[in-house]
Amino acid sequence: MAVEFRPSSNIALLRESATIAVSQRAKALRAEGRRIIDMGAGEPDFDTPAFIREDAKRSIDAGHTHYTATEGILPLREAIAAQAREYGPAGADVSALDVVVSNGSKQSLFNACFVLFGPGDEVLVPTPAWTSYYEMVQLARATPVVVMGDPRNGLKVSAEMLAAAATPRTRGIMLNSPCNPTGSVYSREELRAILDLARARDWWVIADEIYRRISYEGSAASALEVADSRDNLVVVDGVAKAYAMTGWRVGWSITPRAVSKAMCAFQSHATFHTASMAQYGALSALTRRAEADAAIAAMVEQYRARRAAALRVFAQAPELPLVRPDGAFYFYFDVSAAVPDHDEPGTAFAARLLEHAGVAIVPGAAFRTPGWVRVSYAAPEEQVVEGVTRAVELWTELRR
Ligand code: GLU
């Protein structure tokens, strides 16, 4: 007789990643022969730049196919530290000892939640936020506290809103700018006010900066640029989005040394390290600066053109509540008026759009805002225009 599977209490609240589920579903439908416009996945559609691929191939031939240090190869950590020192005052003393390279930035975020938070702790999550923040905090047995963003300010939160949601149990904040799913970017002043509050209250700030290089109205600030000190900062970044290297799984954290040591010990029992050849690919991305900067600039220009083309389509429905994105590659809009009397209007809307128009998008329930939906424009421009057109048409039709 088969042993009955009774999920352990570790995963009592666990839900599968909705962002990943949508892109898997889109791929499965394509495999069945359906024409699907995939605007679900937050994944650059560009190839990884050729010089990075070539350097990674060379690293395999040079024999870099064995274990590395848990925290990653030294030259990569040195390159990450050198980049952080350029960000601004709080980054000035970052060294390779403060850096832990992980399997994508996702693992760094997970490491951080696990070593910093535990039972009884509350962690403020400016909402909407990337689906995995809530799950990671819960897996650490802490409680994610939803702090709803202001629709009049790109669904961002302010220091005052965070202060109002805090309790004596608050231990940290999950900060993400540019933000997934809204594309909103926190100004330097907004960031500074939040970082000042966190410092005054002894909270940890986990600053997820994975979209920092993808911004359209000037540069998006790093927490290291505006903070007075990095004593309570965990800055997380990686190569996935800016360098179109999602599948390489290389991310990292920059933290005070004691935290790095704990994260490293934790990771040593989980995945050990990310693939050695992928680390060499990331090393190439970070050290061949001129080529990398040119590649990023070219990709950002294409995102900018797609964003502009999509905004022209959205302009045909001026009443549709839409966050105007200044960074990342997402549009976030409220469909609740089109699907009233539904617990999760965004879920119903996304299901209908996929069924009738073959356009895959992510329901806002994944980001704890069930009335909304997320559209990724990391797809060819004609598909972005067609997908957004179908979404706006459906919204208009349902509102009639
Ligand atoms: N972060 C991306 C997204 O939001 C990739 C998938 C994931 O890991 O969530 O779509």
mmCIF file of C-alpha atoms and ligand atoms in Angstrom:
data_model
loop_
_atom_site.group_PDB
_atom_site.id
_atom_site.type_symbol
_atom_site.label_atom_id
_atom_site.label_comp_id
_atom_site.label_asym_id
_atom_site.label_seq_id
_atom_site.Cartn_x
_atom_site.Cartn_y
_atom_site.Cartn_z
ATOM 1 C CA MET A 1 0.000 0.000 0.000
ATOM 2 C CA ALA A 2 1.324 3.445 -0.898
ATOM 3 C CA VAL A 3 2.414 5.637 1.980
ATOM 4 C CA GLU A 4 -0.058 8.441 2.403
ATOM 5 C CA PHE A 5 1.413 11.850 1.706
ATOM 6 C CA ARG A 6 0.621 14.248 4.516
ATOM 7 C CA PRO A 7 2.303 17.584 3.771
ATOM 8 C CA SER A 8 4.448 18.755 6.672
ATOM 9 C CA SER A 9 3.599 21.922 8.553
ATOM 10 C CA ASN A 10 6.561 23.576 6.771
ATOM 11 C CA ILE A 11 4.406 23.950 3.686
ATOM 12 C CA ALA A 12 1.015 24.429 5.308
ATOM 13 C CA LEU A 13 0.475 27.753 3.539
ATOM 14 C CA LEU A 14 2.522 27.056 0.412
ATOM 15 C CA ARG A 15 1.150 27.916 -3.007
ATOM 16 C CA GLU A 16 2.833 27.233 -6.318
ATOM 17 C CA SER A 17 4.438 30.242 -8.034
ATOM 18 C CA ALA A 18 1.715 31.751 -10.219
ATOM 19 C CA THR A 19 4.203 33.591 -12.424
ATOM 20 C CA ILE A 20 5.937 30.342 -13.269
ATOM 21 C CA ALA A 21 2.619 28.478 -13.641
ATOM 22 C CA VAL A 22 1.355 30.960 -16.257
ATOM 23 C CA SER A 23 4.461 30.691 -18.395
ATOM 24 C CA GLN A 24 4.448 26.879 -18.151
ATOM 25 C CA ARG A 25 0.799 26.843 -19.250
ATOM 26 C CA ALA A 26 1.567 29.129 -22.191
ATOM 27 C CA LYS A 27 4.423 26.822 -23.250
ATOM 28 C CA ALA A 28 2.190 23.735 -22.939
ATOM 29 C CA LEU A 29 -0.532 25.315 -25.095
ATOM 30 C CA ARG A 30 2.064 26.267 -27.709
ATOM 31 C CA ALA A 31 3.320 22.683 -27.702
ATOM 32 C CA GLU A 32 -0.257 21.598 -28.466
ATOM 33 C CA GLY A 33 -0.106 23.802 -31.559
ATOM 34 C CA ARG A 34 -2.110 26.800 -30.317
ATOM 35 C CA ARG A 35 -0.914 30.269 -31.220
ATOM 36 C CA ILE A 36 -0.192 31.888 -27.878
ATOM 37 C CA ILE A 37 1.106 35.358 -27.175
ATOM 38 C CA ASP A 38 3.027 34.871 -23.941
ATOM 39 C CA MET A 39 2.946 38.047 -21.903
ATOM 40 C CA GLY A 40 2.988 36.099 -18.676
ATOM 41 C CA ALA A 41 6.607 35.373 -18.036
ATOM 42 C CA GLY A 42 8.850 38.081 -16.666
ATOM 43 C CA GLU A 43 11.623 36.856 -18.907
ATOM 44 C CA PRO A 44 13.622 38.840 -21.472
ATOM 45 C CA ASP A 45 12.997 37.433 -24.945
ATOM 46 C CA PHE A 46 16.496 38.458 -26.109
ATOM 47 C CA ASP A 47 19.407 36.067 -26.459
ATOM 48 C CA THR A 48 22.176 36.331 -23.887
ATOM 49 C CA PRO A 49 24.847 38.554 -25.557
ATOM 50 C CA ALA A 50 27.258 36.472 -27.643
ATOM 51 C CA PHE A 51 30.449 37.500 -25.801
ATOM 52 C CA ILE A 52 29.025 36.139 -22.548
ATOM 53 C CA ARG A 53 28.044 32.845 -24.161
ATOM 54 C CA GLU A 54 31.495 32.508 -25.719
ATOM 55 C CA ASP A 55 33.294 33.213 -22.432
ATOM 56 C CA ALA A 56 31.139 30.646 -20.623
ATOM 57 C CA LYS A 57 31.895 28.031 -23.297
ATOM 58 C CA ARG A 58 35.601 28.772 -22.965
ATOM 59 C CA SER A 59 35.342 28.320 -19.187
ATOM 60 C CA ILE A 60 34.059 24.784 -19.704
ATOM 61 C CA ASP A 61 36.953 23.994 -22.022
ATOM 62 C CA ALA A 62 39.344 25.485 -19.480
ATOM 63 C CA GLY A 63 38.124 22.911 -16.977
ATOM 64 C CA HIS A 64 35.832 25.040 -14.808
ATOM 65 C CA THR A 65 33.414 22.189 -14.365
ATOM 66 C CA HIS A 66 33.975 21.366 -10.693
ATOM 67 C CA TYR A 67 32.731 22.584 -7.358
ATOM 68 C CA THR A 68 33.408 26.187 -6.515
ATOM 69 C CA ALA A 69 33.285 27.913 -3.139
ATOM 70 C CA THR A 70 29.764 28.008 -1.684
ATOM 71 C CA GLU A 71 29.785 31.794 -1.897
ATOM 72 C CA GLY A 72 30.910 31.730 -5.526
ATOM 73 C CA ILE A 73 34.183 32.245 -7.386
ATOM 74 C CA LEU A 74 36.343 35.046 -6.026
ATOM 75 C CA PRO A 75 36.735 37.078 -9.256
ATOM 76 C CA LEU A 76 32.955 37.240 -9.652
ATOM 77 C CA ARG A 77 32.454 38.352 -6.058
ATOM 78 C CA GLU A 78 35.204 40.926 -6.537
ATOM 79 C CA ALA A 79 33.489 42.248 -9.662
ATOM 80 C CA ILE A 80 30.145 42.463 -7.812
ATOM 81 C CA ALA A 81 31.821 44.279 -4.899
ATOM 82 C CA ALA A 82 33.589 46.689 -7.280
ATOM 83 C CA GLN A 83 30.272 47.525 -8.940
ATOM 84 C CA ALA A 84 28.609 48.068 -5.530
ATOM 85 C CA ARG A 85 31.391 50.453 -4.479
ATOM 86 C CA GLU A 86 30.443 52.645 -7.429
ATOM 87 C CA TYR A 87 26.775 52.871 -6.387
ATOM 88 C CA GLY A 88 27.328 55.395 -3.663
ATOM 89 C CA PRO A 89 28.370 56.107 -0.101
ATOM 90 C CA ALA A 90 26.810 53.093 1.645
ATOM 91 C CA GLY A 91 28.504 50.783 -0.855
ATOM 92 C CA ALA A 92 31.966 52.291 -0.397
ATOM 93 C CA ASP A 93 33.317 49.529 1.859
ATOM 94 C CA VAL A 94 31.750 46.494 0.130
ATOM 95 C CA SER A 95 34.275 43.705 -0.405
ATOM 96 C CA ALA A 96 34.066 40.192 -1.827
ATOM 97 C CA LEU A 97 33.533 38.959 1.748
ATOM 98 C CA ASP A 98 30.126 40.648 1.817
ATOM 99 C CA VAL A 99 28.907 38.905 -1.331
ATOM 100 C CA VAL A 100 27.249 35.503 -1.672
ATOM 101 C CA VAL A 101 26.503 34.275 -5.184
ATOM 102 C CA SER A 102 23.393 32.115 -5.456
ATOM 103 C CA ASN A 103 21.123 30.207 -7.837
ATOM 104 C CA GLY A 104 19.414 33.274 -9.203
ATOM 105 C CA SER A 105 18.487 36.282 -7.091
ATOM 106 C CA LYS A 106 15.536 34.208 -5.901
ATOM 107 C CA GLN A 107 17.821 32.061 -3.760
ATOM 108 C CA SER A 108 19.493 35.121 -2.239
ATOM 109 C CA LEU A 109 16.064 36.443 -1.259
ATOM 110 C CA PHE A 110 15.191 33.073 0.208
ATOM 111 C CA ASN A 111 18.519 32.884 2.077
ATOM 112 C CA ALA A 112 17.923 36.357 3.493
ATOM 113 C CA CYS A 113 14.368 35.629 4.655
ATOM 114 C CA PHE A 114 15.515 32.420 6.280
ATOM 115 C CA VAL A 115 18.471 33.796 8.199
ATOM 116 C CA LEU A 116 16.857 37.084 9.243
ATOM 117 C CA PHE A 117 13.247 36.192 10.067
ATOM 118 C CA GLY A 118 11.526 33.483 12.048
ATOM 119 C CA PRO A 119 8.447 32.553 14.078
ATOM 120 C CA GLY A 120 6.709 35.549 15.615
ATOM 121 C CA ASP A 121 8.360 38.056 13.275
ATOM 122 C CA GLU A 122 6.400 40.292 10.946
ATOM 123 C CA VAL A 123 7.792 41.475 7.629
ATOM 124 C CA LEU A 124 6.242 44.427 5.795
ATOM 125 C CA VAL A 125 5.541 43.726 2.140
ATOM 126 C CA PRO A 126 4.645 46.778 0.043
ATOM 127 C CA THR A 127 1.817 45.413 -2.082
ATOM 128 C CA PRO A 128 1.373 44.513 -4.876
ATOM 129 C CA ALA A 129 4.657 42.613 -4.772
ATOM 130 C CA TRP A 130 6.268 39.689 -6.511
ATOM 131 C CA THR A 131 4.446 36.527 -5.505
ATOM 132 C CA SER A 132 7.460 34.772 -3.980
ATOM 133 C CA TYR A 133 8.100 37.392 -1.244
ATOM 134 C CA TYR A 134 4.970 36.343 0.650
ATOM 135 C CA GLU A 135 5.798 32.660 0.263
ATOM 136 C CA MET A 136 9.448 33.044 1.293
ATOM 137 C CA VAL A 137 8.549 34.956 4.446
ATOM 138 C CA GLN A 138 5.982 32.277 5.285
ATOM 139 C CA LEU A 139 8.441 29.455 4.607
ATOM 140 C CA ALA A 140 10.692 31.125 7.187
ATOM 141 C CA ARG A 141 7.628 30.858 9.502
ATOM 142 C CA ALA A 142 7.380 34.614 9.800
ATOM 143 C CA THR A 143 4.287 36.608 8.820
ATOM 144 C CA PRO A 144 4.157 38.763 5.693
ATOM 145 C CA VAL A 145 2.186 41.937 6.412
ATOM 146 C CA VAL A 146 0.508 43.381 3.348
ATOM 147 C CA VAL A 147 0.969 47.155 3.106
ATOM 148 C CA MET A 148 -1.232 48.292 0.244
ATOM 149 C CA GLY A 149 0.382 50.810 -2.099
ATOM 150 C CA ASP A 150 -1.247 54.080 -3.086
ATOM 151 C CA PRO A 151 -3.007 53.894 -6.486
ATOM 152 C CA ARG A 152 -2.419 57.653 -6.854
ATOM 153 C CA ASN A 153 1.327 57.087 -6.583
ATOM 154 C CA GLY A 154 1.970 54.095 -8.828
ATOM 155 C CA LEU A 155 0.869 51.692 -6.065
ATOM 156 C CA LYS A 156 4.004 52.605 -4.112
ATOM 157 C CA VAL A 157 4.099 52.825 -0.322
ATOM 158 C CA SER A 158 5.484 55.698 1.710
ATOM 159 C CA ALA A 159 7.460 55.632 4.944
ATOM 160 C CA GLU A 160 4.297 56.835 6.727
ATOM 161 C CA MET A 161 2.263 53.921 5.359
ATOM 162 C CA LEU A 162 4.917 51.464 6.509
ATOM 163 C CA ALA A 163 5.082 53.077 9.955
ATOM 164 C CA ALA A 164 1.301 52.786 10.261
ATOM 165 C CA ALA A 165 1.434 49.045 9.476
ATOM 166 C CA ALA A 166 4.279 48.306 11.895
ATOM 167 C CA THR A 167 3.932 46.582 15.262
ATOM 168 C CA PRO A 168 6.509 45.708 17.919
ATOM 169 C CA ARG A 169 6.986 42.431 16.023
ATOM 170 C CA THR A 170 8.062 44.088 12.768
ATOM 171 C CA ARG A 171 11.549 42.929 11.785
ATOM 172 C CA GLY A 172 11.934 43.966 8.178
ATOM 173 C CA ILE A 173 10.712 45.186 4.795
ATOM 174 C CA MET A 174 10.806 43.635 1.349
ATOM 175 C CA LEU A 175 11.619 46.536 -0.945
ATOM 176 C CA ASN A 176 11.616 46.278 -4.737
ATOM 177 C CA SER A 177 12.400 49.136 -7.100
ATOM 178 C CA PRO A 178 11.770 49.070 -10.035
ATOM 179 C CA CYS A 179 8.825 47.043 -8.861
ATOM 180 C CA ASN A 180 7.465 43.774 -10.162
ATOM 181 C CA PRO A 181 4.495 43.776 -10.994
ATOM 182 C CA THR A 182 3.873 47.531 -11.410
ATOM 183 C CA GLY A 183 7.040 48.868 -13.026
ATOM 184 C CA SER A 184 6.954 51.761 -10.531
ATOM 185 C CA VAL A 185 10.276 53.230 -9.484
ATOM 186 C CA TYR A 186 10.867 54.778 -6.051
ATOM 187 C CA SER A 187 12.463 58.214 -6.231
ATOM 188 C CA ARG A 188 15.634 58.866 -4.237
ATOM 189 C CA GLU A 189 13.600 60.870 -1.710
ATOM 190 C CA GLU A 190 10.994 58.121 -1.301
ATOM 191 C CA LEU A 191 13.697 55.507 -0.849
ATOM 192 C CA ARG A 192 15.611 57.613 1.630
ATOM 193 C CA ALA A 193 12.521 58.193 3.796
ATOM 194 C CA ILE A 194 11.865 54.429 3.921
ATOM 195 C CA LEU A 195 15.501 53.601 4.660
ATOM 196 C CA ASP A 196 15.631 56.257 7.403
ATOM 197 C CA LEU A 197 12.528 54.776 9.014
ATOM 198 C CA ALA A 198 13.960 51.262 8.858
ATOM 199 C CA ARG A 199 17.173 52.406 10.483
ATOM 200 C CA ALA A 200 15.398 54.278 13.214
ATOM 201 C CA ARG A 201 13.325 51.166 13.996
ATOM 202 C CA ASP A 202 16.146 48.573 13.610
ATOM 203 C CA TRP A 203 14.402 46.807 10.736
ATOM 204 C CA TRP A 204 16.187 44.835 8.065
ATOM 205 C CA VAL A 205 15.642 46.040 4.517
ATOM 206 C CA ILE A 206 15.820 43.441 1.797
ATOM 207 C CA ALA A 207 16.233 45.562 -1.332
ATOM 208 C CA ASP A 208 15.550 43.529 -4.458
ATOM 209 C CA GLU A 209 17.222 45.512 -7.260
ATOM 210 C CA ILE A 210 17.006 42.955 -10.055
ATOM 211 C CA TYR A 211 15.290 45.469 -12.427
ATOM 212 C CA ARG A 212 17.542 48.426 -11.534
ATOM 213 C CA ARG A 213 19.219 48.589 -14.952
ATOM 214 C CA ILE A 214 15.856 48.604 -16.765
ATOM 215 C CA SER A 215 14.438 52.092 -16.280
ATOM 216 C CA TYR A 216 13.103 54.732 -18.653
ATOM 217 C CA GLU A 217 13.045 58.056 -16.809
ATOM 218 C CA GLY A 218 16.614 58.457 -15.593
ATOM 219 C CA SER A 219 18.428 55.860 -13.518
ATOM 220 C CA ALA A 220 16.666 53.912 -10.776
ATOM 221 C CA ALA A 221 18.404 54.405 -7.434
ATOM 222 C CA SER A 222 20.037 51.622 -5.476
ATOM 223 C CA ALA A 223 19.544 51.499 -1.711
ATOM 224 C CA LEU A 224 23.363 51.669 -1.491
ATOM 225 C CA GLU A 225 23.208 55.044 -3.203
ATOM 226 C CA VAL A 226 20.823 56.710 -0.757
ATOM 227 C CA ALA A 227 21.308 54.895 2.561
ATOM 228 C CA ASP A 228 23.584 56.355 5.254
ATOM 229 C CA SER A 229 24.869 52.921 6.116
ATOM 230 C CA ARG A 230 24.380 49.343 5.008
ATOM 231 C CA ASP A 231 24.306 47.852 8.504
ATOM 232 C CA ASN A 232 20.678 46.801 8.082
ATOM 233 C CA LEU A 233 20.681 46.317 4.296
ATOM 234 C CA VAL A 234 20.534 43.191 2.182
ATOM 235 C CA VAL A 235 20.887 44.223 -1.457
ATOM 236 C CA VAL A 236 19.923 41.523 -3.929
ATOM 237 C CA ASP A 237 20.672 41.588 -7.638
ATOM 238 C CA GLY A 238 21.645 39.243 -10.450
ATOM 239 C CA VAL A 239 22.298 38.929 -14.151
ATOM 240 C CA ALA A 240 18.916 37.505 -15.187
ATOM 241 C CA LYS A 241 16.918 40.521 -16.305
ATOM 242 C CA ALA A 242 19.406 43.168 -17.440
ATOM 243 C CA TYR A 243 21.700 40.779 -19.317
ATOM 244 C CA ALA A 244 18.957 38.400 -20.571
ATOM 245 C CA MET A 245 20.478 35.545 -18.555
ATOM 246 C CA THR A 246 17.438 34.064 -16.798
ATOM 247 C CA GLY A 247 18.368 30.418 -17.359
ATOM 248 C CA TRP A 248 21.916 30.839 -16.063
ATOM 249 C CA ARG A 249 20.663 31.195 -12.504
ATOM 250 C CA VAL A 250 23.189 33.649 -11.145
ATOM 251 C CA GLY A 251 22.147 36.129 -8.469
ATOM 252 C CA TRP A 252 23.822 37.530 -5.375
ATOM 253 C CA SER A 253 23.407 39.313 -2.086
ATOM 254 C CA ILE A 254 25.453 42.132 -0.576
ATOM 255 C CA THR A 255 25.093 42.160 3.189
ATOM 256 C CA PRO A 256 27.007 42.901 6.382
ATOM 257 C CA ARG A 257 29.606 40.168 6.882
ATOM 258 C CA ALA A 258 27.887 38.294 9.714
ATOM 259 C CA VAL A 259 24.784 37.928 7.554
ATOM 260 C CA SER A 260 26.843 36.764 4.557
ATOM 261 C CA LYS A 261 28.409 34.073 6.725
ATOM 262 C CA ALA A 262 25.021 32.838 7.918
ATOM 263 C CA MET A 263 23.587 32.883 4.387
ATOM 264 C CA CYS A 264 26.607 31.004 3.132
ATOM 265 C CA ALA A 265 26.262 28.326 5.826
ATOM 266 C CA PHE A 266 22.562 27.994 5.022
ATOM 267 C CA GLN A 267 23.199 27.745 1.279
ATOM 268 C CA SER A 268 25.966 25.189 1.845
ATOM 269 C CA HIS A 269 23.287 22.713 2.941
ATOM 270 C CA ALA A 270 20.814 23.579 0.208
ATOM 271 C CA THR A 271 22.363 24.028 -3.234
ATOM 272 C CA PHE A 272 26.020 24.608 -2.300
ATOM 273 C CA HIS A 273 26.722 26.928 -5.229
ATOM 274 C CA THR A 274 25.371 27.797 -8.638
ATOM 275 C CA ALA A 275 26.879 26.163 -11.758
ATOM 276 C CA SER A 276 30.553 27.024 -12.222
ATOM 277 C CA MET A 277 30.262 27.808 -15.947
ATOM 278 C CA ALA A 278 27.279 30.067 -15.257
ATOM 279 C CA GLN A 279 29.404 31.972 -12.761
ATOM 280 C CA TYR A 280 32.052 32.469 -15.461
ATOM 281 C CA GLY A 281 29.326 33.741 -17.794
ATOM 282 C CA ALA A 282 28.267 36.246 -15.110
ATOM 283 C CA LEU A 283 31.911 37.222 -14.613
ATOM 284 C CA SER A 284 32.128 38.054 -18.302
ATOM 285 C CA ALA A 285 28.909 40.124 -18.071
ATOM 286 C CA LEU A 286 30.234 42.142 -15.141
ATOM 287 C CA THR A 287 33.803 42.671 -16.289
ATOM 288 C CA ARG A 288 33.467 43.295 -20.033
ATOM 289 C CA ARG A 289 31.761 46.519 -19.112
ATOM 290 C CA ALA A 290 31.703 48.402 -22.415
ATOM 291 C CA GLU A 291 30.169 45.493 -24.334
ATOM 292 C CA ALA A 292 27.730 44.712 -21.527
ATOM 293 C CA ASP A 293 26.607 48.325 -21.170
ATOM 294 C CA ALA A 294 26.031 48.548 -24.928
ATOM 295 C CA ALA A 295 24.014 45.318 -24.902
ATOM 296 C CA ILE A 296 21.882 46.484 -21.967
ATOM 297 C CA ALA A 297 21.306 49.888 -23.555
ATOM 298 C CA ALA A 298 20.159 48.226 -26.800
ATOM 299 C CA MET A 299 17.713 45.966 -24.947
ATOM 300 C CA VAL A 300 16.364 48.814 -22.817
ATOM 301 C CA GLU A 301 15.768 50.845 -25.991
ATOM 302 C CA GLN A 302 13.646 48.005 -27.344
ATOM 303 C CA TYR A 303 11.681 47.740 -24.081
ATOM 304 C CA ARG A 304 11.182 51.501 -24.271
ATOM 305 C CA ALA A 305 9.799 51.257 -27.819
ATOM 306 C CA ARG A 306 7.450 48.417 -26.826
ATOM 307 C CA ARG A 307 6.306 50.339 -23.784
ATOM 308 C CA ALA A 308 5.556 53.383 -25.935
ATOM 309 C CA ALA A 309 3.665 51.274 -28.484
ATOM 310 C CA ALA A 310 1.605 49.629 -25.730
ATOM 311 C CA LEU A 311 0.884 52.984 -24.078
ATOM 312 C CA ARG A 312 -0.579 54.175 -27.393
ATOM 313 C CA VAL A 313 -3.002 51.223 -27.254
ATOM 314 C CA PHE A 314 -3.866 51.854 -23.594
ATOM 315 C CA ALA A 315 -4.542 55.500 -24.502
ATOM 316 C CA GLN A 316 -7.604 54.288 -26.423
ATOM 317 C CA ALA A 317 -9.172 53.321 -23.078
ATOM 318 C CA PRO A 318 -8.322 56.292 -20.866
ATOM 319 C CA GLU A 319 -10.686 55.131 -18.121
ATOM 320 C CA LEU A 320 -8.775 51.876 -17.623
ATOM 321 C CA PRO A 321 -6.837 52.225 -14.342
ATOM 322 C CA LEU A 322 -3.207 51.640 -15.340
ATOM 323 C CA VAL A 323 0.089 52.185 -13.545
ATOM 324 C CA ARG A 324 2.423 54.061 -15.873
ATOM 325 C CA PRO A 325 5.659 52.100 -15.551
ATOM 326 C CA ASP A 326 9.003 53.873 -15.268
ATOM 327 C CA GLY A 327 11.021 50.658 -15.063
ATOM 328 C CA ALA A 328 11.058 46.840 -15.448
ATOM 329 C CA PHE A 329 8.909 45.460 -18.312
ATOM 330 C CA TYR A 330 5.420 45.157 -16.876
ATOM 331 C CA PHE A 331 2.076 46.885 -17.177
ATOM 332 C CA TYR A 332 -0.290 46.555 -14.250
ATOM 333 C CA PHE A 333 -3.958 47.442 -14.574
ATOM 334 C CA ASP A 334 -7.192 47.104 -12.653
ATOM 335 C CA VAL A 335 -9.886 45.021 -14.346
ATOM 336 C CA SER A 336 -12.307 44.835 -11.408
ATOM 337 C CA ALA A 337 -14.827 47.171 -13.060
ATOM 338 C CA ALA A 338 -14.973 44.804 -16.053
ATOM 339 C CA VAL A 339 -15.550 41.663 -13.978
ATOM 340 C CA PRO A 340 -17.752 42.711 -11.067
ATOM 341 C CA ASP A 341 -19.164 40.143 -8.629
ATOM 342 C CA HIS A 342 -16.094 37.974 -8.771
ATOM 343 C CA ASP A 343 -13.727 37.262 -5.852
ATOM 344 C CA GLU A 344 -10.738 37.428 -8.160
ATOM 345 C CA PRO A 345 -11.624 39.636 -11.153
ATOM 346 C CA GLY A 346 -8.056 39.468 -12.468
ATOM 347 C CA THR A 347 -8.099 35.663 -12.477
ATOM 348 C CA ALA A 348 -11.376 35.546 -14.407
ATOM 349 C CA PHE A 349 -10.141 38.189 -16.854
ATOM 350 C CA ALA A 350 -6.813 36.416 -17.479
ATOM 351 C CA ALA A 351 -8.566 33.055 -18.016
ATOM 352 C CA ARG A 352 -10.917 34.614 -20.544
ATOM 353 C CA LEU A 353 -8.131 36.410 -22.374
ATOM 354 C CA LEU A 354 -6.172 33.175 -22.696
ATOM 355 C CA GLU A 355 -9.172 31.148 -23.797
ATOM 356 C CA HIS A 356 -10.598 33.597 -26.339
ATOM 357 C CA ALA A 357 -7.593 35.521 -27.572
ATOM 358 C CA GLY A 358 -4.651 33.223 -26.813
ATOM 359 C CA VAL A 359 -2.923 35.884 -24.709
ATOM 360 C CA ALA A 360 -1.245 34.723 -21.480
ATOM 361 C CA ILE A 361 -1.007 37.249 -18.619
ATOM 362 C CA VAL A 362 -0.660 36.892 -14.835
ATOM 363 C CA PRO A 363 -3.662 37.442 -12.523
ATOM 364 C CA GLY A 364 -3.088 40.031 -9.810
ATOM 365 C CA ALA A 365 -4.066 37.525 -7.084
ATOM 366 C CA ALA A 366 -0.448 36.320 -7.376
ATOM 367 C CA PHE A 367 0.606 39.768 -6.179
ATOM 368 C CA ARG A 368 -2.129 39.984 -3.494
ATOM 369 C CA THR A 369 -4.223 42.413 -5.524
ATOM 370 C CA PRO A 370 -6.931 40.194 -7.064
ATOM 371 C CA GLY A 371 -8.627 42.981 -9.034
ATOM 372 C CA TRP A 372 -5.569 43.561 -11.202
ATOM 373 C CA VAL A 373 -3.592 41.817 -13.958
ATOM 374 C CA ARG A 374 0.063 41.957 -15.039
ATOM 375 C CA VAL A 375 1.202 42.071 -18.656
ATOM 376 C CA SER A 376 4.879 41.510 -19.435
ATOM 377 C CA TYR A 377 6.225 43.346 -22.463
ATOM 378 C CA ALA A 378 9.391 41.271 -22.644
ATOM 379 C CA ALA A 379 8.105 40.019 -25.986
ATOM 380 C CA PRO A 380 8.481 41.152 -29.618
ATOM 381 C CA GLU A 381 6.802 44.508 -30.277
ATOM 382 C CA GLU A 382 4.136 43.221 -32.667
ATOM 383 C CA GLN A 383 3.105 40.640 -30.073
ATOM 384 C CA VAL A 384 3.054 43.266 -27.324
ATOM 385 C CA VAL A 385 0.786 45.472 -29.436
ATOM 386 C CA GLU A 386 -1.498 42.591 -30.371
ATOM 387 C CA GLY A 387 -1.656 41.246 -26.798
ATOM 388 C CA VAL A 388 -2.393 44.640 -25.247
ATOM 389 C CA THR A 389 -4.947 45.381 -27.967
ATOM 390 C CA ARG A 390 -6.778 42.113 -27.168
ATOM 391 C CA ALA A 391 -6.674 42.897 -23.443
ATOM 392 C CA VAL A 392 -8.050 46.406 -23.939
ATOM 393 C CA GLU A 393 -10.737 45.076 -26.314
ATOM 394 C CA LEU A 394 -11.818 42.473 -23.761
ATOM 395 C CA TRP A 395 -11.907 45.067 -20.999
ATOM 396 C CA THR A 396 -14.017 47.403 -23.174
ATOM 397 C CA GLU A 397 -16.378 44.594 -24.211
ATOM 398 C CA LEU A 398 -16.891 43.362 -20.644
ATOM 399 C CA ARG A 399 -17.636 46.873 -19.414
ATOM 400 C CA ARG A 400 -20.465 47.357 -21.895
HETATM 401 N N1 GLU B 1 10.354 36.990 -11.771
HETATM 402 C C1 GLU B 1 9.735 36.621 -12.996
HETATM 403 C C2 GLU B 1 8.255 36.917 -12.973
HETATM 404 O O1 GLU B 1 7.766 37.563 -12.088
HETATM 405 C C3 GLU B 1 10.107 35.211 -13.385
HETATM 406 C C4 GLU B 1 9.369 34.083 -12.800
HETATM 407 C C5 GLU B 1 9.473 33.962 -11.315
HETATM 408 O O2 GLU B 1 10.454 33.434 -10.803
HETATM 409 O O3 GLU B 1 8.546 34.447 -10.676
HETATM 410 O O4 GLU B 1 7.572 36.550 -13.897
#
